[in-house]
Amino acid sequence: MLDSLLDWLQEGENTGLIRRGLRGIEKECLRVDNAGYLSQKTHPIKLGSKLTHPYLTTDYSEAQLEFVTPPYSSNWETFQFLCDSHGFVTRSLDNELLWAQSMPCIVAADGELPIAFYGSSNLGQMKTIYRRGLGYRYGQAMQAISGVHYNYSLPSALWEPLREHQKNSETLASFATSQYMGMVRNYRRIAWLFIYLFGASPALSKSFQTSGHELLEELDTATWYGPYSTSLRMSDIGYRNKTQAALQMSANSFDEYTSDLGVAVTTANPAYEEVGIRVHGEYQQLNTNILQIENEYYSSIRPKPAPGVGGSPIVRLRETGIEYVEVRTLDINMLDPVGINQTQLRFAEAAMIYCLLSSSPPIDRVEQARIDATELIVAREGRKPNLKLPGAGGNVLMSKRGVEIVDDIAKVAALLDVNDEGYIAAADAQRDALTDPTLTPSAQILFEMRDRGQSFLEFTLDVSRAHADYFRGVGLPAKKEALFACVSERSLKQAEDLEKTKEPPFEDYLASYFEDI
């Protein structure tokens, strides 16, 4: 299927159909003081309102910034916006740094993280309560882990010619949505490859994991590390908790996915019922269901609806279909000041198109269990020599399987690389990293730490300082500085107006939010 569709895309005007899809980045990172402790300061006023700012918000913690780029049709624009927003934030921070790692800095001795507070509006209260619930459900430590999400959508001009080529009779919207679901299934199958290639969290502070773990060895008195780990963030030390691991969200059709998601956000969980919803008049969580809301589902990839005002994501998904996909397996790449680089962006784009164009049969429970096991193995020990992965026909050598996939992704890269834009080089770099694990970010980070004789905290602090110096040195053009300042001021006014708006009681607002699911 892949080769036949690539042949079709090389015919006449079809060549341009897959180029210039929209891509965007969401990057989380912690604000820390100069000693590497999590900041206890509120979200800087210069950055505007975290509730209404379109590009600068917070994730779980008040000290956990989230950078959001608009969707752009070129990697250069996406990357440049991310650089500019980092420059603006760096210049706005008061004696603080942006933590350059996915795994956390030093948190308070009691483990408490300052939860992001979004104000007294109904929307603001909902966001804060949701985060409070996450802390009760999974512990606050896990919420301090940060990552990079890659958002991608195909050019809208692709769908009609592709539907005609495949002689499909669905409506255009239904066809596009079913194609995206095929992409989701195939990404699940190759997510382990991203964990290997872009995993950048092989070590962590003992302050995060005080008791150690069977996977970990001591690098120094302050640092644990996985000798062959690629991404502790994506391992059972990070996001792989037992509750989430038990969730089975079928991606075999759009209806199955939305149905399973709907069940998870409407079915009570006995453990969460013990926490309660309101205790002494204060909300502990939004509800006692398996998931409070859809965003609580920590998957490797999520289909997303078009951005909209009001209503839950699952309702908007059902109404509008899939607008784009969100890839969630990338660690912060501390080898680059913004946490990701254009080589990664080019490879990710080619890989997503490969996932779209390749045959995508349903995933049964046996295959899903194999997918989950593979991701965990690669996160824990992906650089282990001669590592084998579970396959349908028996165990297969990871490097061999990875090279086979990259070879196919390289065929897509060749279609994208019209003007020597670096797509083929990006695929070549990933192939090299599969045959030589020392080229992976996780290996390079461990090498640098050992070479400098530094602990995880010392090394990450030094890199964070270097990144801050870089952004101060690059500066920001006056027009862009003014643009970010203007957006920040406008967001503060929008948040203020929202708090002044007469709204129904919060209980009614919450009931209305969930009533159509």
Protein backbone atom coordinates (compact mmCIF):
# COMPACT_ATOMS: atom_id res chain seq x y z
CA MET A 1 0.00 0.00 0.00
CA LEU A 2 2.78 2.44 0.89
CA ASP A 3 4.67 2.02 -2.38
CA SER A 4 1.54 2.23 -4.55
CA LEU A 5 0.43 5.46 -2.85
CA LEU A 6 3.92 6.92 -3.14
CA ASP A 7 3.84 6.10 -6.86
CA TRP A 8 0.48 7.87 -7.12
CA LEU A 9 1.83 10.92 -5.25
CA GLN A 10 4.69 11.20 -7.74
CA GLU A 11 2.29 11.58 -10.66
CA GLY A 12 1.77 15.06 -12.12
CA GLU A 13 0.30 17.59 -9.70
CA ASN A 14 -0.15 14.97 -6.97
CA THR A 15 3.43 15.55 -5.85
CA GLY A 16 2.55 18.61 -3.81
CA LEU A 17 -0.48 17.13 -2.04
CA ILE A 18 1.35 15.97 1.08
CA ARG A 19 3.69 18.93 1.44
CA ARG A 20 3.09 21.87 3.77
CA GLY A 21 0.77 20.21 6.21
CA LEU A 22 0.27 22.15 9.43
CA ARG A 23 2.52 21.47 12.36
CA GLY A 24 2.82 22.94 15.85
CA ILE A 25 4.66 22.34 19.11
CA GLU A 26 3.55 22.31 22.75
CA LYS A 27 6.52 22.23 25.10
CA GLU A 28 6.34 22.00 28.88
CA CYS A 29 9.21 23.00 31.15
CA LEU A 30 9.74 23.97 34.77
CA ARG A 31 10.77 27.34 36.14
CA VAL A 32 13.59 26.89 38.66
CA ASP A 33 15.74 29.10 40.85
CA ASN A 34 19.49 29.35 40.40
CA ALA A 35 20.10 26.42 42.76
CA GLY A 36 17.83 24.08 40.79
CA TYR A 37 14.80 24.17 43.10
CA LEU A 38 11.30 24.40 41.67
CA SER A 39 10.16 28.00 41.68
CA GLN A 40 7.58 28.92 44.29
CA LYS A 41 6.75 32.18 42.51
CA THR A 42 3.46 32.71 40.73
CA HIS A 43 3.26 32.79 36.94
CA PRO A 44 5.13 35.97 35.87
CA ILE A 45 2.75 38.84 35.12
CA LYS A 46 4.86 39.79 32.10
CA LEU A 47 3.80 36.52 30.49
CA GLY A 48 0.13 37.48 30.67
CA SER A 49 -2.74 35.30 31.83
CA LYS A 50 -2.11 31.55 31.77
CA LEU A 51 -5.87 31.11 31.30
CA THR A 52 -6.27 33.14 28.11
CA HIS A 53 -2.80 33.55 26.56
CA PRO A 54 -2.74 31.56 23.29
CA TYR A 55 1.02 30.86 23.34
CA LEU A 56 2.21 30.93 26.97
CA THR A 57 0.32 29.00 29.61
CA THR A 58 1.02 26.47 32.36
CA ASP A 59 0.58 22.74 32.65
CA TYR A 60 0.08 21.10 36.06
CA SER A 61 2.10 23.41 38.27
CA GLU A 62 2.18 27.16 38.60
CA ALA A 63 5.90 26.76 37.90
CA GLN A 64 5.45 24.54 34.83
CA LEU A 65 5.37 26.70 31.74
CA GLU A 66 3.84 25.48 28.49
CA PHE A 67 4.93 27.01 25.20
CA VAL A 68 2.40 26.70 22.37
CA THR A 69 3.13 27.58 18.77
CA PRO A 70 0.42 28.41 16.22
CA PRO A 71 0.05 25.84 13.42
CA TYR A 72 2.46 26.64 10.58
CA SER A 73 2.95 25.08 7.14
CA SER A 74 6.75 25.01 7.47
CA ASN A 75 9.15 23.67 10.07
CA TRP A 76 11.17 26.88 9.91
CA GLU A 77 8.21 29.04 10.97
CA THR A 78 7.29 26.66 13.79
CA PHE A 79 10.86 26.52 15.04
CA GLN A 80 11.36 30.29 14.76
CA PHE A 81 8.21 31.03 16.76
CA LEU A 82 9.35 28.62 19.47
CA CYS A 83 12.74 30.35 19.57
CA ASP A 84 11.12 33.79 19.78
CA SER A 85 8.77 32.78 22.58
CA HIS A 86 11.69 31.30 24.55
CA GLY A 87 13.60 34.54 24.05
CA PHE A 88 10.66 36.58 25.33
CA VAL A 89 10.16 34.35 28.38
CA THR A 90 13.88 34.26 29.23
CA ARG A 91 14.01 38.06 29.21
CA SER A 92 10.85 38.22 31.35
CA LEU A 93 11.97 35.88 34.14
CA ASP A 94 13.19 37.40 37.40
CA ASN A 95 16.35 35.53 38.43
CA GLU A 96 14.95 32.19 37.25
CA LEU A 97 15.83 29.59 34.62
CA LEU A 98 13.93 27.27 32.31
CA TRP A 99 14.76 23.69 33.35
CA ALA A 100 16.30 21.95 30.33
CA GLN A 101 15.26 18.38 31.20
CA SER A 102 12.08 16.29 31.07
CA MET A 103 12.79 14.76 34.47
CA PRO A 104 12.21 17.19 37.36
CA CYS A 105 14.48 19.52 39.27
CA ILE A 106 14.56 19.58 43.09
CA VAL A 107 11.07 19.81 44.54
CA ALA A 108 10.18 20.76 48.11
CA ALA A 109 10.99 18.21 50.82
CA ASP A 110 7.28 17.52 51.37
CA GLY A 111 6.85 16.81 47.66
CA GLU A 112 4.21 19.50 47.29
CA LEU A 113 4.03 21.28 43.94
CA PRO A 114 2.28 24.63 43.62
CA ILE A 115 -0.78 23.77 41.51
CA ALA A 116 -1.55 26.21 38.72
CA PHE A 117 -4.29 28.65 39.77
CA TYR A 118 -6.44 30.02 36.95
CA GLY A 119 -8.70 32.43 38.80
CA SER A 120 -12.33 32.42 39.91
CA SER A 121 -14.12 32.12 36.56
CA ASN A 122 -15.88 28.81 35.95
CA LEU A 123 -13.31 27.83 33.33
CA GLY A 124 -10.48 28.84 35.66
CA GLN A 125 -11.90 26.85 38.56
CA MET A 126 -12.34 23.78 36.37
CA LYS A 127 -8.72 23.90 35.24
CA THR A 128 -7.42 24.22 38.80
CA ILE A 129 -9.66 21.46 40.21
CA TYR A 130 -8.70 19.12 37.38
CA ARG A 131 -5.05 19.53 38.32
CA ARG A 132 -5.79 19.01 42.00
CA GLY A 133 -7.46 15.74 41.02
CA LEU A 134 -4.40 14.62 39.06
CA GLY A 135 -2.31 15.02 42.19
CA TYR A 136 -4.66 12.79 44.21
CA ARG A 137 -4.85 10.19 41.45
CA TYR A 138 -1.23 9.82 40.36
CA GLY A 139 0.81 11.74 42.90
CA GLN A 140 2.25 15.20 42.36
CA ALA A 141 5.76 14.03 41.49
CA MET A 142 4.65 12.56 38.16
CA GLN A 143 3.04 15.88 37.23
CA ALA A 144 6.43 17.61 37.39
CA ILE A 145 7.67 15.55 34.43
CA SER A 146 7.69 17.59 31.22
CA GLY A 147 7.72 16.76 27.52
CA VAL A 148 7.23 17.98 23.97
CA HIS A 149 4.06 17.35 21.96
CA TYR A 150 4.11 17.46 18.17
CA ASN A 151 0.83 18.42 16.49
CA TYR A 152 0.32 17.60 12.84
CA SER A 153 -2.40 17.74 10.20
CA LEU A 154 -2.29 16.89 6.51
CA PRO A 155 -2.99 19.60 3.91
CA SER A 156 -6.77 19.80 3.36
CA ALA A 157 -6.19 19.61 -0.42
CA LEU A 158 -5.06 15.98 -0.04
CA TRP A 159 -8.37 14.42 1.02
CA GLU A 160 -10.51 14.78 -2.12
CA PRO A 161 -7.91 13.42 -4.60
CA LEU A 162 -6.97 10.62 -2.18
CA ARG A 163 -10.61 9.65 -1.68
CA GLU A 164 -11.13 9.54 -5.44
CA HIS A 165 -7.94 7.51 -5.92
CA GLN A 166 -9.10 4.98 -3.33
CA LYS A 167 -12.66 4.97 -4.81
CA ASN A 168 -14.08 5.66 -1.35
CA SER A 169 -17.75 6.68 -1.00
CA GLU A 170 -17.61 8.22 2.50
CA THR A 171 -18.23 11.92 2.99
CA LEU A 172 -15.01 13.90 2.80
CA ALA A 173 -15.04 14.61 6.56
CA SER A 174 -15.64 10.94 7.43
CA PHE A 175 -12.95 9.84 5.00
CA ALA A 176 -10.37 12.21 6.49
CA THR A 177 -11.27 11.08 10.00
CA SER A 178 -10.94 7.38 9.12
CA GLN A 179 -7.57 8.10 7.48
CA TYR A 180 -6.40 9.84 10.64
CA MET A 181 -7.47 6.82 12.70
CA GLY A 182 -5.30 4.64 10.46
CA MET A 183 -2.44 7.04 11.14
CA VAL A 184 -3.09 6.75 14.88
CA ARG A 185 -2.97 2.94 14.75
CA ASN A 186 0.28 2.94 12.81
CA TYR A 187 1.87 5.50 15.10
CA ARG A 188 1.03 3.28 18.05
CA ARG A 189 2.97 0.56 16.22
CA ILE A 190 6.09 2.73 15.78
CA ALA A 191 5.94 4.91 18.91
CA TRP A 192 8.77 2.83 20.36
CA LEU A 193 11.00 4.15 17.54
CA PHE A 194 10.42 7.75 18.67
CA ILE A 195 11.15 6.74 22.25
CA TYR A 196 14.48 5.28 21.14
CA LEU A 197 15.47 8.08 18.76
CA PHE A 198 14.23 11.08 20.75
CA GLY A 199 14.34 9.80 24.31
CA ALA A 200 16.51 12.22 26.28
CA SER A 201 15.91 11.32 29.92
CA PRO A 202 18.31 8.51 30.89
CA ALA A 203 19.01 9.90 34.38
CA LEU A 204 17.23 11.67 37.21
CA SER A 205 17.77 13.26 40.58
CA LYS A 206 17.58 11.08 43.68
CA SER A 207 15.27 13.74 45.11
CA PHE A 208 12.64 12.53 42.62
CA GLN A 209 13.12 8.79 43.22
CA THR A 210 14.50 8.57 46.74
CA SER A 211 14.14 4.80 47.18
CA GLY A 212 15.66 3.78 43.88
CA HIS A 213 14.22 1.25 41.42
CA GLU A 214 15.18 -2.12 39.96
CA LEU A 215 16.02 -0.41 36.67
CA LEU A 216 18.31 2.22 38.16
CA GLU A 217 21.97 2.31 39.11
CA GLU A 218 23.87 5.01 40.98
CA LEU A 219 25.83 7.43 38.80
CA ASP A 220 26.88 9.47 41.82
CA THR A 221 25.55 10.23 45.30
CA ALA A 222 22.82 12.48 43.87
CA THR A 223 21.94 10.73 40.60
CA TRP A 224 20.18 7.58 39.42
CA TYR A 225 20.48 6.45 35.82
CA GLY A 226 19.39 3.60 33.58
CA PRO A 227 22.53 2.18 31.94
CA TYR A 228 20.68 1.56 28.65
CA SER A 229 17.61 3.76 29.22
CA THR A 230 16.40 6.12 26.53
CA SER A 231 13.42 7.75 28.27
CA LEU A 232 12.77 7.36 31.98
CA ARG A 233 9.91 9.80 31.36
CA MET A 234 8.14 7.19 29.21
CA SER A 235 9.02 4.28 31.52
CA ASP A 236 7.23 2.91 34.57
CA ILE A 237 9.20 5.46 36.61
CA GLY A 238 7.43 8.19 34.65
CA TYR A 239 4.05 8.13 32.92
CA ARG A 240 3.55 4.35 32.95
CA ASN A 241 1.32 4.11 36.02
CA LYS A 242 -0.88 1.07 36.68
CA THR A 243 -4.21 2.88 36.41
CA GLN A 244 -3.44 4.33 33.00
CA ALA A 245 -1.88 1.07 31.80
CA ALA A 246 -5.21 -0.69 32.42
CA LEU A 247 -7.05 1.65 30.03
CA GLN A 248 -7.86 0.17 26.63
CA MET A 249 -8.82 2.83 24.07
CA SER A 250 -9.49 1.17 20.75
CA ALA A 251 -8.24 3.04 17.69
CA ASN A 252 -9.81 0.57 15.27
CA SER A 253 -12.47 3.06 14.30
CA PHE A 254 -13.48 6.59 15.19
CA ASP A 255 -16.69 5.35 16.82
CA GLU A 256 -14.83 2.81 18.95
CA TYR A 257 -12.30 5.40 20.08
CA THR A 258 -14.88 8.02 21.07
CA SER A 259 -17.04 5.35 22.69
CA ASP A 260 -14.17 4.01 24.82
CA LEU A 261 -13.13 7.53 25.76
CA GLY A 262 -16.73 8.36 26.65
CA VAL A 263 -16.94 5.32 28.92
CA ALA A 264 -13.72 6.31 30.72
CA VAL A 265 -14.95 9.85 31.44
CA THR A 266 -18.39 8.69 32.66
CA THR A 267 -17.60 5.50 34.63
CA ALA A 268 -16.83 5.76 38.33
CA ASN A 269 -13.57 4.39 39.76
CA PRO A 270 -13.87 3.01 43.34
CA ALA A 271 -10.41 4.32 44.32
CA TYR A 272 -11.34 7.84 43.24
CA GLU A 273 -14.71 7.58 45.00
CA GLU A 274 -12.74 7.19 48.23
CA VAL A 275 -11.05 10.56 47.53
CA GLY A 276 -14.45 12.20 47.11
CA ILE A 277 -15.44 15.17 45.00
CA ARG A 278 -15.96 17.85 47.65
CA VAL A 279 -14.38 17.57 51.06
CA HIS A 280 -15.12 20.30 53.64
CA GLY A 281 -16.57 22.40 50.85
CA GLU A 282 -13.47 22.21 48.60
CA TYR A 283 -13.35 20.34 45.31
CA GLN A 284 -10.74 17.58 45.32
CA GLN A 285 -11.37 16.55 41.72
CA LEU A 286 -13.93 17.18 38.98
CA ASN A 287 -15.57 13.76 39.43
CA THR A 288 -14.77 10.24 40.54
CA ASN A 289 -14.64 8.73 37.06
CA ILE A 290 -11.78 6.72 35.52
CA LEU A 291 -10.79 9.94 33.71
CA GLN A 292 -11.94 13.33 34.93
CA ILE A 293 -11.74 14.66 31.36
CA GLU A 294 -10.31 13.38 28.08
CA ASN A 295 -6.94 15.13 28.51
CA GLU A 296 -6.17 12.86 31.46
CA TYR A 297 -5.53 9.98 29.06
CA TYR A 298 -1.74 9.71 28.73
CA SER A 299 -1.43 8.01 25.32
CA SER A 300 1.42 8.05 22.81
CA ILE A 301 -0.82 9.84 20.29
CA ARG A 302 -4.24 11.49 20.50
CA PRO A 303 -6.66 12.43 17.72
CA LYS A 304 -7.81 16.01 18.28
CA PRO A 305 -10.81 18.07 17.13
CA ALA A 306 -10.68 21.54 15.64
CA PRO A 307 -10.07 24.15 18.36
CA GLY A 308 -13.37 25.44 19.70
CA VAL A 309 -14.90 27.45 22.49
CA GLY A 310 -16.82 25.50 25.11
CA GLY A 311 -17.81 21.88 25.14
CA SER A 312 -15.63 18.90 25.91
CA PRO A 313 -13.07 17.60 23.37
CA ILE A 314 -15.02 14.37 22.92
CA VAL A 315 -18.19 16.28 21.98
CA ARG A 316 -16.24 18.43 19.51
CA LEU A 317 -14.59 15.30 18.09
CA ARG A 318 -17.97 13.74 17.44
CA GLU A 319 -19.28 16.93 15.88
CA THR A 320 -16.33 17.88 13.66
CA GLY A 321 -14.21 14.75 13.29
CA ILE A 322 -10.42 14.70 13.61
CA GLU A 323 -8.61 17.92 12.70
CA TYR A 324 -5.08 16.89 13.67
CA VAL A 325 -3.09 14.41 15.77
CA GLU A 326 -0.98 15.09 18.85
CA VAL A 327 2.20 12.98 19.21
CA ARG A 328 3.23 12.79 22.86
CA THR A 329 6.37 10.62 23.01
CA LEU A 330 9.11 13.25 22.62
CA ASP A 331 11.30 14.16 25.58
CA ILE A 332 12.73 17.64 25.95
CA ASN A 333 15.93 17.53 23.91
CA MET A 334 18.33 19.35 26.23
CA LEU A 335 20.97 19.32 23.49
CA ASP A 336 18.97 22.11 21.80
CA PRO A 337 18.00 25.40 23.53
CA VAL A 338 14.30 25.11 22.62
CA GLY A 339 14.06 21.39 23.45
CA ILE A 340 13.62 20.15 19.87
CA ASN A 341 15.40 20.66 16.57
CA GLN A 342 14.49 20.83 12.90
CA THR A 343 15.94 17.38 12.17
CA GLN A 344 13.43 15.94 14.63
CA LEU A 345 10.61 18.00 13.11
CA ARG A 346 11.43 16.82 9.59
CA PHE A 347 11.62 13.19 10.61
CA ALA A 348 8.38 13.43 12.61
CA GLU A 349 6.54 14.87 9.62
CA ALA A 350 7.80 12.17 7.27
CA ALA A 351 6.97 9.50 9.87
CA MET A 352 3.39 10.74 10.26
CA ILE A 353 2.84 10.66 6.49
CA TYR A 354 4.34 7.14 6.44
CA CYS A 355 1.78 6.18 9.11
CA LEU A 356 -1.00 7.61 6.95
CA LEU A 357 0.02 5.94 3.70
CA SER A 358 0.87 2.50 5.11
CA SER A 359 -1.62 -0.31 5.49
CA SER A 360 -3.23 -0.04 8.94
CA PRO A 361 -5.18 -3.16 9.99
CA PRO A 362 -7.10 -3.22 13.29
CA ILE A 363 -5.14 -3.68 16.50
CA ASP A 364 -6.42 -6.54 18.64
CA ARG A 365 -5.71 -6.93 22.35
CA VAL A 366 -2.74 -9.24 21.72
CA GLU A 367 -1.06 -6.71 19.44
CA GLN A 368 -1.86 -3.83 21.81
CA ALA A 369 -0.24 -5.74 24.66
CA ARG A 370 2.82 -6.25 22.43
CA ILE A 371 2.87 -2.53 21.59
CA ASP A 372 2.74 -1.60 25.29
CA ALA A 373 5.48 -4.07 26.17
CA THR A 374 7.70 -2.82 23.34
CA GLU A 375 7.40 0.82 24.39
CA LEU A 376 8.33 -0.06 27.96
CA ILE A 377 11.31 -2.19 26.91
CA VAL A 378 12.70 0.57 24.68
CA ALA A 379 12.14 3.29 27.29
CA ARG A 380 13.89 1.20 29.95
CA GLU A 381 16.78 -0.31 27.96
CA GLY A 382 16.56 0.75 24.32
CA ARG A 383 20.37 1.07 23.95
CA LYS A 384 21.10 -2.43 25.24
CA PRO A 385 23.31 -4.32 22.75
CA ASN A 386 21.42 -6.78 20.54
CA LEU A 387 18.10 -5.84 22.17
CA LYS A 388 15.18 -7.85 20.83
CA LEU A 389 11.55 -6.74 20.69
CA PRO A 390 8.44 -8.92 20.78
CA GLY A 391 6.99 -9.50 17.32
CA ALA A 392 4.03 -11.40 15.89
CA GLY A 393 6.38 -14.11 14.61
CA GLY A 394 8.75 -14.09 17.59
CA ASN A 395 11.37 -11.73 18.94
CA VAL A 396 13.13 -9.46 16.42
CA LEU A 397 16.35 -7.45 16.66
CA MET A 398 15.38 -3.88 17.49
CA SER A 399 17.99 -2.24 15.27
CA LYS A 400 16.97 -4.37 12.26
CA ARG A 401 13.27 -3.62 12.71
CA GLY A 402 13.99 0.07 13.25
CA VAL A 403 16.11 0.37 10.11
CA GLU A 404 13.35 -1.31 8.07
CA ILE A 405 10.84 1.29 9.28
CA VAL A 406 13.24 4.20 8.72
CA ASP A 407 13.95 2.94 5.20
CA ASP A 408 10.24 3.24 4.43
CA ILE A 409 10.00 6.65 6.13
CA ALA A 410 12.95 7.72 3.96
CA LYS A 411 10.82 7.11 0.85
CA VAL A 412 8.37 9.72 2.16
CA ALA A 413 11.25 12.01 3.10
CA ALA A 414 12.43 11.91 -0.53
CA LEU A 415 9.03 13.22 -1.65
CA LEU A 416 9.20 16.06 0.87
CA ASP A 417 12.81 16.98 0.12
CA VAL A 418 12.16 18.92 -3.08
CA ASN A 419 14.55 21.78 -2.46
CA ASP A 420 17.17 20.02 -0.34
CA GLU A 421 15.27 20.88 2.84
CA GLY A 422 16.95 18.22 4.95
CA TYR A 423 14.26 15.51 5.07
CA ILE A 424 16.48 12.80 3.57
CA ALA A 425 19.33 13.82 5.88
CA ALA A 426 16.92 13.61 8.85
CA ALA A 427 16.00 10.02 7.93
CA ASP A 428 19.68 9.16 7.42
CA ALA A 429 20.53 10.52 10.88
CA GLN A 430 17.90 8.29 12.52
CA ARG A 431 19.13 5.22 10.60
CA ASP A 432 22.65 5.94 11.87
CA ALA A 433 21.38 6.21 15.45
CA LEU A 434 19.77 2.79 15.16
CA THR A 435 23.04 1.15 14.16
CA ASP A 436 25.11 3.25 16.57
CA PRO A 437 23.32 3.93 19.90
CA THR A 438 26.02 6.42 20.96
CA LEU A 439 24.40 8.87 18.51
CA THR A 440 21.11 8.97 20.44
CA PRO A 441 20.36 11.96 22.72
CA SER A 442 20.12 9.68 25.75
CA ALA A 443 23.64 8.31 25.17
CA GLN A 444 25.08 11.75 24.47
CA ILE A 445 23.59 13.17 27.66
CA LEU A 446 25.07 10.38 29.80
CA PHE A 447 28.43 10.81 28.07
CA GLU A 448 28.45 14.56 28.78
CA MET A 449 27.52 14.06 32.44
CA ARG A 450 30.31 11.54 32.94
CA ASP A 451 32.81 13.59 30.93
CA ARG A 452 32.15 16.66 33.07
CA GLY A 453 31.96 14.66 36.30
CA GLN A 454 28.61 16.26 37.13
CA SER A 455 25.46 15.04 38.79
CA PHE A 456 22.11 15.19 37.00
CA LEU A 457 21.26 18.43 38.81
CA GLU A 458 24.64 20.08 38.20
CA PHE A 459 24.66 19.15 34.54
CA THR A 460 21.07 20.24 33.89
CA LEU A 461 21.62 23.52 35.74
CA ASP A 462 24.69 24.27 33.63
CA VAL A 463 22.80 23.48 30.42
CA SER A 464 19.83 25.58 31.57
CA ARG A 465 22.15 28.53 32.23
CA ALA A 466 23.78 28.08 28.82
CA HIS A 467 20.36 28.12 27.16
CA ALA A 468 19.43 31.32 29.01
CA ASP A 469 22.70 32.93 27.88
CA TYR A 470 21.96 31.83 24.32
CA PHE A 471 18.52 33.45 24.23
CA ARG A 472 19.79 36.63 25.85
CA GLY A 473 22.59 36.76 23.28
CA VAL A 474 20.31 36.16 20.30
CA GLY A 475 17.92 38.82 21.48
CA LEU A 476 14.48 39.46 20.06
CA PRO A 477 13.59 41.96 17.31
CA ALA A 478 11.71 44.95 18.69
CA LYS A 479 8.59 44.10 16.65
CA LYS A 480 8.40 40.59 18.04
CA GLU A 481 9.08 41.79 21.57
CA ALA A 482 6.19 44.24 21.15
CA LEU A 483 3.96 41.50 19.71
CA PHE A 484 4.48 39.17 22.68
CA ALA A 485 4.03 42.05 25.12
CA CYS A 486 0.79 43.05 23.38
CA VAL A 487 -0.60 39.50 23.43
CA SER A 488 0.30 39.19 27.12
CA GLU A 489 -1.47 42.44 27.99
CA ARG A 490 -4.52 41.46 25.95
CA SER A 491 -4.69 38.07 27.70
CA LEU A 492 -4.71 39.78 31.11
CA LYS A 493 -7.63 41.95 29.99
CA GLN A 494 -9.50 38.91 28.63
CA ALA A 495 -9.04 37.03 31.90
CA GLU A 496 -10.19 40.08 33.88
CA ASP A 497 -13.29 40.45 31.69
CA LEU A 498 -14.06 36.76 32.10
CA GLU A 499 -13.99 37.07 35.87
CA LYS A 500 -16.38 40.04 35.69
CA THR A 501 -18.84 38.19 33.48
CA LYS A 502 -21.94 36.92 35.22
CA GLU A 503 -21.86 33.12 35.08
CA PRO A 504 -24.04 30.28 36.36
CA PRO A 505 -22.96 28.56 39.61
CA PHE A 506 -19.91 26.37 39.13
CA GLU A 507 -21.92 23.20 39.86
CA ASP A 508 -24.27 24.02 36.97
CA TYR A 509 -21.35 24.87 34.69
CA LEU A 510 -19.72 21.51 35.45
CA ALA A 511 -22.95 19.58 34.91
CA SER A 512 -23.47 21.34 31.57
CA TYR A 513 -19.92 20.52 30.46
CA PHE A 514 -20.46 16.78 30.93
CA GLU A 515 -24.13 16.45 29.97
CA ASP A 516 -23.60 15.70 26.24
CA ILE A 517 -20.83 13.13 26.62
